CSV table of C-alpha atoms and ligand atoms in Angstrom, one decimal:
chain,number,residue,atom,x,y,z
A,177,UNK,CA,134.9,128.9,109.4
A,178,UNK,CA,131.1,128.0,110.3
A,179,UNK,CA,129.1,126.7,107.1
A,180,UNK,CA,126.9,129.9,107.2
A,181,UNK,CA,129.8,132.3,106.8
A,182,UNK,CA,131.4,130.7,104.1
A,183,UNK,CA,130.7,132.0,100.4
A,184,UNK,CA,128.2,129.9,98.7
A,185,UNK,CA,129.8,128.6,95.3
A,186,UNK,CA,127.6,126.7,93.0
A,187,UNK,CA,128.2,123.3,92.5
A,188,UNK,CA,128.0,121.6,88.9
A,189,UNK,CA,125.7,118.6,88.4
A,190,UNK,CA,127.0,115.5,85.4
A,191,UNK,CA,123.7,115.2,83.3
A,192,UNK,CA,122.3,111.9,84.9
A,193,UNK,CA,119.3,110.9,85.2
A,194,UNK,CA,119.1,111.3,89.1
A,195,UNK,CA,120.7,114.7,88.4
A,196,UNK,CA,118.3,116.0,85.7
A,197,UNK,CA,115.0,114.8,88.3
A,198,UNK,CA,117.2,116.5,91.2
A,199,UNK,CA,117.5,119.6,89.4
A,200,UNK,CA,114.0,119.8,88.1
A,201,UNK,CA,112.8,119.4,91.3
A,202,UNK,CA,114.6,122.4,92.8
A,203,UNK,CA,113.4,124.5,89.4
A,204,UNK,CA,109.7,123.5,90.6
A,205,UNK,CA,110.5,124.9,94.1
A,206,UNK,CA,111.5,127.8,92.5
A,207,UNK,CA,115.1,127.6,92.6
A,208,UNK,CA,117.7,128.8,89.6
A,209,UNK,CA,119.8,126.7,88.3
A,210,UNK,CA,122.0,127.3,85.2
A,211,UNK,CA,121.7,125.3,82.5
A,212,UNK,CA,123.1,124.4,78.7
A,213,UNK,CA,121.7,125.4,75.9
A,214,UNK,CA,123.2,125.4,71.8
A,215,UNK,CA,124.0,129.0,72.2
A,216,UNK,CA,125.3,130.0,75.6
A,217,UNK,CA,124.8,129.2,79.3
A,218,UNK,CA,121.5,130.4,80.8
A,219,UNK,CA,120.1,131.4,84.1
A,220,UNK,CA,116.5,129.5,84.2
A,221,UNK,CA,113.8,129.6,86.9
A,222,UNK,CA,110.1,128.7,86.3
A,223,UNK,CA,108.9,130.8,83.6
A,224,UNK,CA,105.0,130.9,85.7
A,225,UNK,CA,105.9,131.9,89.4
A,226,UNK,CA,107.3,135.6,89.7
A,227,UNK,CA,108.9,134.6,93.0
A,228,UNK,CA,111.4,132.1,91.0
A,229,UNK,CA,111.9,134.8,88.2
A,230,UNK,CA,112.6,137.2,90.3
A,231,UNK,CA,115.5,135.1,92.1
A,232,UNK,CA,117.0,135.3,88.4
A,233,UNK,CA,117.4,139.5,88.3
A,234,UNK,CA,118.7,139.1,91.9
A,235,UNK,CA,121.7,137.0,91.1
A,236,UNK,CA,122.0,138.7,87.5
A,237,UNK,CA,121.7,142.0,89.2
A,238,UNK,CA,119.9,142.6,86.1
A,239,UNK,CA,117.2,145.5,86.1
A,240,UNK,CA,113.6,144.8,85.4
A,241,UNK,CA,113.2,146.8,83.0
A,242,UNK,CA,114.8,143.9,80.3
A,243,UNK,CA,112.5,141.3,80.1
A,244,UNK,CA,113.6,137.2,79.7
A,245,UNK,CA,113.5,134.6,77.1
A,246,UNK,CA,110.9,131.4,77.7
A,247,UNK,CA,112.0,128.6,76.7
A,248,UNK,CA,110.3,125.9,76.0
A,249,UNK,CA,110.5,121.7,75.1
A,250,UNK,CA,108.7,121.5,71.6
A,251,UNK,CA,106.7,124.2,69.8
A,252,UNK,CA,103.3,122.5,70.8
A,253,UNK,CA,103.6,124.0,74.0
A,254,UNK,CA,103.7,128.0,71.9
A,255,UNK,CA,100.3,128.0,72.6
A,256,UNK,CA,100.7,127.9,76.5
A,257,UNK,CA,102.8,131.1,76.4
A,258,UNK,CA,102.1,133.0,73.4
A,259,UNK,CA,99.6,133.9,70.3
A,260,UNK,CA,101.2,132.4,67.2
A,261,UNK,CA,100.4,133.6,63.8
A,262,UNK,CA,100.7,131.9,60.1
A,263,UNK,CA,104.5,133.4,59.7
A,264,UNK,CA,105.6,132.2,64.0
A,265,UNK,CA,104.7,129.0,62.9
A,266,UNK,CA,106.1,128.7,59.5
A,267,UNK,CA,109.5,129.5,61.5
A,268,UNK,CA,108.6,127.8,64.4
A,269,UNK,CA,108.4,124.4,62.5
A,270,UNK,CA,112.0,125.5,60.0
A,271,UNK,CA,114.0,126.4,62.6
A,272,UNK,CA,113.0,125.0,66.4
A,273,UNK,CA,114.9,123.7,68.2
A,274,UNK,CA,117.6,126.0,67.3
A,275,UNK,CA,118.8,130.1,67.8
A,276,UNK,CA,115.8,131.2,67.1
A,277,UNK,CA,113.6,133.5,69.3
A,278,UNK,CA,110.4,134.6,68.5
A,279,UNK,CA,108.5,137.6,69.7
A,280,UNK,CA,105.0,137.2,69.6
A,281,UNK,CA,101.6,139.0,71.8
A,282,UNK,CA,101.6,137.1,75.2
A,283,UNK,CA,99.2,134.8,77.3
A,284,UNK,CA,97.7,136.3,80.2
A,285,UNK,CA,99.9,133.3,82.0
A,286,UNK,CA,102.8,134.6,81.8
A,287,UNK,CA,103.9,136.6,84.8
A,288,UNK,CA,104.5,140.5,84.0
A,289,UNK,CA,108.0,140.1,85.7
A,290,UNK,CA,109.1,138.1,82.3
A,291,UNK,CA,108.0,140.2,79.6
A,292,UNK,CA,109.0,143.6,81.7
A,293,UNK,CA,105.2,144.6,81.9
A,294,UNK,CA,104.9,144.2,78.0
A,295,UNK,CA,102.3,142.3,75.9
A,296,UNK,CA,104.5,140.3,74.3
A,297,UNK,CA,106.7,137.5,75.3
A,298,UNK,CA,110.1,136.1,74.0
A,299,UNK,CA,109.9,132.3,73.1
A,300,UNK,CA,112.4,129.6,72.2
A,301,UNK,CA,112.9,126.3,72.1
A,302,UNK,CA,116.6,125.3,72.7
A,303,UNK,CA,118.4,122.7,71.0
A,304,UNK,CA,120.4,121.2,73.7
A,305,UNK,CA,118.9,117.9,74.7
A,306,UNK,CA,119.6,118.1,78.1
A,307,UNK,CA,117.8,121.6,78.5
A,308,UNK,CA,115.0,120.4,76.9
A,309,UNK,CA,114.8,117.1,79.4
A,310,UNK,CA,114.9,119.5,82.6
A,311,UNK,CA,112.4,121.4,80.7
A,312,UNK,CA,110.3,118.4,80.3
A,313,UNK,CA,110.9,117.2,84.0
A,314,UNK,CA,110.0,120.6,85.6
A,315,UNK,CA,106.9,120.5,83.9
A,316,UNK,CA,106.7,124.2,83.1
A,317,UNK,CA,108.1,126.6,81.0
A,318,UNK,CA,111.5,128.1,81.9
A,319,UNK,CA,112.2,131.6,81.9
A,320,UNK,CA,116.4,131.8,81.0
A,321,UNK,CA,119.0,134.9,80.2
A,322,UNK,CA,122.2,134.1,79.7
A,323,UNK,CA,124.1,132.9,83.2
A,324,UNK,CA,126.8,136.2,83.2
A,325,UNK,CA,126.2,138.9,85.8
A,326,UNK,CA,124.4,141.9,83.8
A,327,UNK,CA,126.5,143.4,81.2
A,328,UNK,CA,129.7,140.8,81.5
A,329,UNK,CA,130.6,138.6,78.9
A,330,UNK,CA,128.1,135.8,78.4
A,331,UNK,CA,128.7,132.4,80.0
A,332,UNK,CA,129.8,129.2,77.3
A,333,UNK,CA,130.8,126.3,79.9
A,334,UNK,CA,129.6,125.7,83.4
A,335,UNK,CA,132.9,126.4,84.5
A,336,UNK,CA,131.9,129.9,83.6
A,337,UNK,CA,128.3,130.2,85.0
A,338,UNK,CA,130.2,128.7,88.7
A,339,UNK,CA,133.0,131.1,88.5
A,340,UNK,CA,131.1,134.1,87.7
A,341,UNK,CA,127.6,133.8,90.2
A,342,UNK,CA,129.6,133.6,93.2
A,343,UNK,CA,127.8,134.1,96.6
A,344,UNK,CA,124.3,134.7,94.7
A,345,UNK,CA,121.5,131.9,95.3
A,346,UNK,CA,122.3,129.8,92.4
A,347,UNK,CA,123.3,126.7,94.0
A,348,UNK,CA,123.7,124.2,91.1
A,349,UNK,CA,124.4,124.4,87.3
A,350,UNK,CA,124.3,121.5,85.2
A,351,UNK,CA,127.0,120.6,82.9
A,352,UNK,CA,126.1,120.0,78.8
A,353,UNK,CA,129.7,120.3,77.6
A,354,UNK,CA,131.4,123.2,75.5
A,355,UNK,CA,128.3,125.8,73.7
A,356,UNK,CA,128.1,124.8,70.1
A,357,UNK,CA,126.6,127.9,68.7
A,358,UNK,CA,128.9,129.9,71.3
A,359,UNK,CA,126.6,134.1,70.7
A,360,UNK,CA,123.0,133.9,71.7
A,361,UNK,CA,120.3,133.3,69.5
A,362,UNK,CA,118.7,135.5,66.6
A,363,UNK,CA,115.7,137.6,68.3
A,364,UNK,CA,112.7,138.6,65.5
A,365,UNK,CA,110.1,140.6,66.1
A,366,UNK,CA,106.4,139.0,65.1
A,367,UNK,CA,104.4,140.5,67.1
A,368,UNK,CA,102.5,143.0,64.8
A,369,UNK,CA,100.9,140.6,62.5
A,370,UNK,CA,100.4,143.4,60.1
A,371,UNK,CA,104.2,145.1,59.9
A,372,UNK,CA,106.9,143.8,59.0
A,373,UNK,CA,109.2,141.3,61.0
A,374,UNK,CA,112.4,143.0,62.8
A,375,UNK,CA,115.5,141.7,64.0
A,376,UNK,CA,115.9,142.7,67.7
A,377,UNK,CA,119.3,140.9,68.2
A,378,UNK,CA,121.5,139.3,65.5
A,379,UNK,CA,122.4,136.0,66.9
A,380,UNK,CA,123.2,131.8,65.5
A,381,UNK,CA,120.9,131.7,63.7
A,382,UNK,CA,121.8,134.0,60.3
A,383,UNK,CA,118.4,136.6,59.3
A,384,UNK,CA,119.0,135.9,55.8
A,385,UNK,CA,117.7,131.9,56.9
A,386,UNK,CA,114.7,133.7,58.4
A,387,UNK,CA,113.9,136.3,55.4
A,388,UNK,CA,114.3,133.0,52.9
A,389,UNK,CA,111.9,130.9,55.1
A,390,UNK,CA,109.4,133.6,55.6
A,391,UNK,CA,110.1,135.0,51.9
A,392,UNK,CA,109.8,138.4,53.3
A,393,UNK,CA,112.1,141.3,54.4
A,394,UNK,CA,113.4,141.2,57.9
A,395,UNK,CA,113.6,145.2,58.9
A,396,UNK,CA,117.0,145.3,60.4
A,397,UNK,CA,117.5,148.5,62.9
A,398,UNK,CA,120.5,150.4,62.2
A,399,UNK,CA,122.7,149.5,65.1
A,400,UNK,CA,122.9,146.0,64.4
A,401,UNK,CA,123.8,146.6,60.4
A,402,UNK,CA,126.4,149.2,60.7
A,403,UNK,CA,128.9,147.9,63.5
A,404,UNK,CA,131.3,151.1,63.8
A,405,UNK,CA,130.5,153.3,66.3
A,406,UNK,CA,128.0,153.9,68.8
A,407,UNK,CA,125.3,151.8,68.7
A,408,UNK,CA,121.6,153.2,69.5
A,409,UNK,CA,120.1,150.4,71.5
A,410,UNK,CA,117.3,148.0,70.4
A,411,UNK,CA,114.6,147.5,72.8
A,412,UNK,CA,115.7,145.4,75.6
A,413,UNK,CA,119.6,145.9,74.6
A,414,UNK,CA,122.2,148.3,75.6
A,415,UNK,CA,125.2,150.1,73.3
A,416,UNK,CA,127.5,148.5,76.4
A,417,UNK,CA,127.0,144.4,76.8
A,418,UNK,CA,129.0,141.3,76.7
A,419,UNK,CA,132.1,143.6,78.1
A,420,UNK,CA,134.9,142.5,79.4
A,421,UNK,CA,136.4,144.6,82.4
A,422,UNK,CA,139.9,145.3,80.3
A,423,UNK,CA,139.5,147.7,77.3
A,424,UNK,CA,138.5,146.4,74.0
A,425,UNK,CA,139.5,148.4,70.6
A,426,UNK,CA,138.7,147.1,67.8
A,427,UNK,CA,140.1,146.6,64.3
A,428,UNK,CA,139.1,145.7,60.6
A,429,UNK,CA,142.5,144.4,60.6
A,430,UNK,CA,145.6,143.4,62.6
A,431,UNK,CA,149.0,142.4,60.8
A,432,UNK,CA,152.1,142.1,62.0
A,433,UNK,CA,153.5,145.8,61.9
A,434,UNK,CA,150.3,146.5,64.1
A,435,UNK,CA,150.9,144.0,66.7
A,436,UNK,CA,154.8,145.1,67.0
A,437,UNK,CA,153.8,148.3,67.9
A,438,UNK,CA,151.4,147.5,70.7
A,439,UNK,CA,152.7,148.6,74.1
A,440,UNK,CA,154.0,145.2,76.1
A,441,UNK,CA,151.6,145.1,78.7
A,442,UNK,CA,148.8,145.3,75.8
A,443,UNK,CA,147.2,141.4,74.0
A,444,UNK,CA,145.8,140.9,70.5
A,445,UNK,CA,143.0,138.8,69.1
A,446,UNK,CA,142.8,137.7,65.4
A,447,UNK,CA,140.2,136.2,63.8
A,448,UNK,CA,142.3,133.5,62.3
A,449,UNK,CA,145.7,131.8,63.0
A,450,UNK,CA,148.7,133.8,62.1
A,451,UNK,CA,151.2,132.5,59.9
A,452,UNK,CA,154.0,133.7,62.0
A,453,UNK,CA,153.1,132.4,65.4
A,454,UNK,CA,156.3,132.5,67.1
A,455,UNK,CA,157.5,136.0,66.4
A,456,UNK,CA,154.6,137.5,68.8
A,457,UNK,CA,155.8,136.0,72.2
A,458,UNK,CA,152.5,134.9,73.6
A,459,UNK,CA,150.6,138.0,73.6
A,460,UNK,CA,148.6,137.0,70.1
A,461,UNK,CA,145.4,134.7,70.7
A,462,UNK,CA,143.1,133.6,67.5
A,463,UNK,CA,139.5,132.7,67.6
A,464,UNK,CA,139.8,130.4,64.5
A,465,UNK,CA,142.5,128.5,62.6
A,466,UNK,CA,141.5,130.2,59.1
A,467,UNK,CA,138.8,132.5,59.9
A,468,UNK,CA,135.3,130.1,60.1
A,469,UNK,CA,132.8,132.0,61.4
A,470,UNK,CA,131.1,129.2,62.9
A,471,UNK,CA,134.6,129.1,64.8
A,472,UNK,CA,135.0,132.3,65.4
A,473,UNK,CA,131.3,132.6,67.7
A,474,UNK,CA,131.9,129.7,69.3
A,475,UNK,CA,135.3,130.4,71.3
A,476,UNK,CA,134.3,134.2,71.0
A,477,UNK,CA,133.1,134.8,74.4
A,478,UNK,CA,135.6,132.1,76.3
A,479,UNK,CA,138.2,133.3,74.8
A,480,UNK,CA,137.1,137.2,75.5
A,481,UNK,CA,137.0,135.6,79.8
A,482,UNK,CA,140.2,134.1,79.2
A,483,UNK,CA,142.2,137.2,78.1
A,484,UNK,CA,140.2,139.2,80.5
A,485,UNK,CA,141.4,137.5,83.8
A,486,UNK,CA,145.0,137.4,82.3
A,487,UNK,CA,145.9,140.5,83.2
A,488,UNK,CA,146.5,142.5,79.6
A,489,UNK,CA,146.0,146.1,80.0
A,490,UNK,CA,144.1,146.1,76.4
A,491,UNK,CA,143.0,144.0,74.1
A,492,UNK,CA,142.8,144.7,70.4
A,493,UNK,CA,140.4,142.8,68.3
A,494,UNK,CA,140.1,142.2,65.1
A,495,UNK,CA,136.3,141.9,63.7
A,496,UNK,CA,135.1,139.8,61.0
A,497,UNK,CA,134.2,142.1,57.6
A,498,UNK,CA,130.7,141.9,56.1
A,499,UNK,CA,127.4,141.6,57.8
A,500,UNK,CA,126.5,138.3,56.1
A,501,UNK,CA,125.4,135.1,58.3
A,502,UNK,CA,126.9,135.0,61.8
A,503,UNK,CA,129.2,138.1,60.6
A,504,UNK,CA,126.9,140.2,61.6
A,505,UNK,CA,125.8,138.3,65.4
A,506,UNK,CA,130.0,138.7,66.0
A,507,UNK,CA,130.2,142.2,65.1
A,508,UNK,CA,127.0,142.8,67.3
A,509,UNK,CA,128.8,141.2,70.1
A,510,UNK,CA,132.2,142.8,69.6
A,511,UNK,CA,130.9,146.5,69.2
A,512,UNK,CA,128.6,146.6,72.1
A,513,UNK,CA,131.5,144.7,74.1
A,514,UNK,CA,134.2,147.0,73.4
A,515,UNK,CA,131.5,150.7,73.9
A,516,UNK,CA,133.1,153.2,76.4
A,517,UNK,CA,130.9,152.6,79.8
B,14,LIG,O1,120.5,132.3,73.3
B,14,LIG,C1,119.8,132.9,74.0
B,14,LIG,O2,118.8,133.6,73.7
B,14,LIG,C2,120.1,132.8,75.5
B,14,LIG,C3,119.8,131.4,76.0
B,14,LIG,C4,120.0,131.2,77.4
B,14,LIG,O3,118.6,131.0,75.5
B,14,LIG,N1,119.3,133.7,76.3
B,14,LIG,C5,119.6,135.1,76.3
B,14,LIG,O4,118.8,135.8,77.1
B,14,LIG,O5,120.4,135.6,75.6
B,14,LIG,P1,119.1,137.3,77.5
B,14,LIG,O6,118.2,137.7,78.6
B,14,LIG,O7,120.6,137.5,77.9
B,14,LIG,O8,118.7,138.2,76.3
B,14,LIG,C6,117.4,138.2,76.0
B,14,LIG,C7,117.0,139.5,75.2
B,14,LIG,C8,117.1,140.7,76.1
B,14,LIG,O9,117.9,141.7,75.5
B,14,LIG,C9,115.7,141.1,76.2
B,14,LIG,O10,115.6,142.5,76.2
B,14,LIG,C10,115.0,140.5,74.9
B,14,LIG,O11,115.7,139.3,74.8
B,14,LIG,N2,113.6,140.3,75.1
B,14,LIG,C11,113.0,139.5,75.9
B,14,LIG,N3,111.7,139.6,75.9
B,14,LIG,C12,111.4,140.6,75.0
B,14,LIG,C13,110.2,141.1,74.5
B,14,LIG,N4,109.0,140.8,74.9
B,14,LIG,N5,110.3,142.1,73.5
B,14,LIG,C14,111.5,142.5,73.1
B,14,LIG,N6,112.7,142.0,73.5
B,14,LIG,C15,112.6,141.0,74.5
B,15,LIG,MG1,122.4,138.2,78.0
């Protein structure tokens, strides 16, 4: 088959040196490349040229309507993208690099493609070295969702990102290991200096940290607190997200009379080890061996791709109790994963 008609498949770059300058270059011709960060895979392009960002909602198929995350090396360069306030900084300096991303009034530099035509602008600065070198190296700020095709299950190895951009013009992803954090990071809302900061997305970083830095309420929207249900979106975010393609139904518990009664084609997925392992014949999967939250997000969304391309005709989930520390990021995840399209 001529080179042309074959299906372009992204290749994954070792974190070298050479790699790193290779990759950087391409990000400064405006190129995507995936990349590692502490909480999931993401899709980054330079954060200042439309042209690149726009290369991102093409292979995401994502609308542009949602606007993307900045990322960038240390918070000294906050003031490049954003207007920063007494209360961004004090959580700028606590918790960057880390989960943690801030929304705050924009710059006039950054493009109107990132921030979806608003006046404010979503900043972080990851914690995985490696991200923050090609940040470095390209010299700019990198605009990044996460690597998944809009509304699949977000990307935690470059395995993942590869496998799931396909034929798209992503041509190289580069490879920092396993996710640590494993669900994306903790969105807050600073932009009205006056009001009181919100929680857009529950994510690593736990909003109790936040509320005990900032010794303040964080206003938490509905959806994200109550996880039964239907959830009413948060700006930028959709009831349906993170879903796999098999049905998801979820539980506050699943014992051992429930799983016997599942219909054979159907899987289950406990939030800890079960005691009787052998009984359930391979069709039982846990995300932790004795119910660690930390754990639990960080094989969450692999293990969601795993039983996804296995064939099962459902999977029923269990879903951690509680809406305390990363509790509350899982349940997020798991509810909008498992809403009726
Ligand atoms: O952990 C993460 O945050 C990962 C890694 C790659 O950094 N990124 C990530 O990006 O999760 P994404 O695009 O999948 O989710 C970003 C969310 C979107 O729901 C978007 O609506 C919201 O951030 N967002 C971005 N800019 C915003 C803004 N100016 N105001 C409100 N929400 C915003
Ligand atoms: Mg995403």
């Amino acid at each position: 088959m001529p080179a042309s008609h074959r299906i372009r498949r992204p290749r994954i770059y070792r974190p070298t040196a050479t790699n790193l300058a290779r990759l950087a270059a391409a990000l400064r011709r405006g190129a995507i490349v995936g990349v590692p960060s502490e909480t999931v895979y993401g899709l980054a392009a330079d954060a200042l040229s439309p042209e690149a960002c726009a290369r991102i909602f093409e292979a995401k198929g994502r609308p542009t309507t949602d606007p993307l995350i900045v990322h960038i090396a240390s918070a000294s360069d906050l003031d490049r993208v954003a207007i920063a306030d007494e209360r961004a900084w004090r959580l700028a300096r606590a918790c960057w690099p880390g989960p943690l991303t801030l929304v705050l009034p924009k710059r006039p530099a950054v493009p109107d493609l990132v921030t979806a035509g608003k006046n404010t602008v979503a900043v972080r600065v990851p914690a995985h070295p490696q991200f923050r070198r090609l940040i470095r190296l390209s010299g700019r700020p990198l605009a990044a969702p996460s690597a998944n095709p809009f509304g699949y299950i977000s990307p935690t190895t470059a395995a993942h990102v590869r496998d799931s951009l396909v034929g798209t013009s992503l041509k190289a992803v580069l490879d920092g290991g396993e996710c640590a954090v494993g669900v994306e990071s903790t969105i807050v809302d600073l932009s009205r200096p006056q009001g009181r900061p919100r929680l857009l997305r529950p994510g690593g970083l736990p909003v109790e940290e936040i509320e005990r830095i900032l010794r303040e309420p964080v206003s938490r929207p509905g959806n994200v607190r109550v996880a039964a249900g239907t959830a009413a979106p948060a700006p930028g975010m959709l009831a349906r997200h993170y879903s796999p393609r098999t049905p998801l139904k979820l539980y506050s518990r699943i014992d051992a009379a429930t799983i016997a009664a599942l219909p054979s084609g159907d899987a289950a997925l406990l939030l800890r080890r079960p005691r009787d392992v052998k009984e359930f014949a391979g069709r039982v999967r846990w995300l932790s061996e004795s119910g660690q939250l930390k754990a639990i997000a960080r094989n969450l969304f692999a293990m969601l791709r795993a039983l996804d391309t296995a064939g099962w005709r459902c999977i029923h989930a269990e879903m951690p109790s509680g809406s305390d520390g990363l509790a509350l990021a899982i349940r997020d995840r798991l509810t909008r994963a498992a809403a009726r399209r």
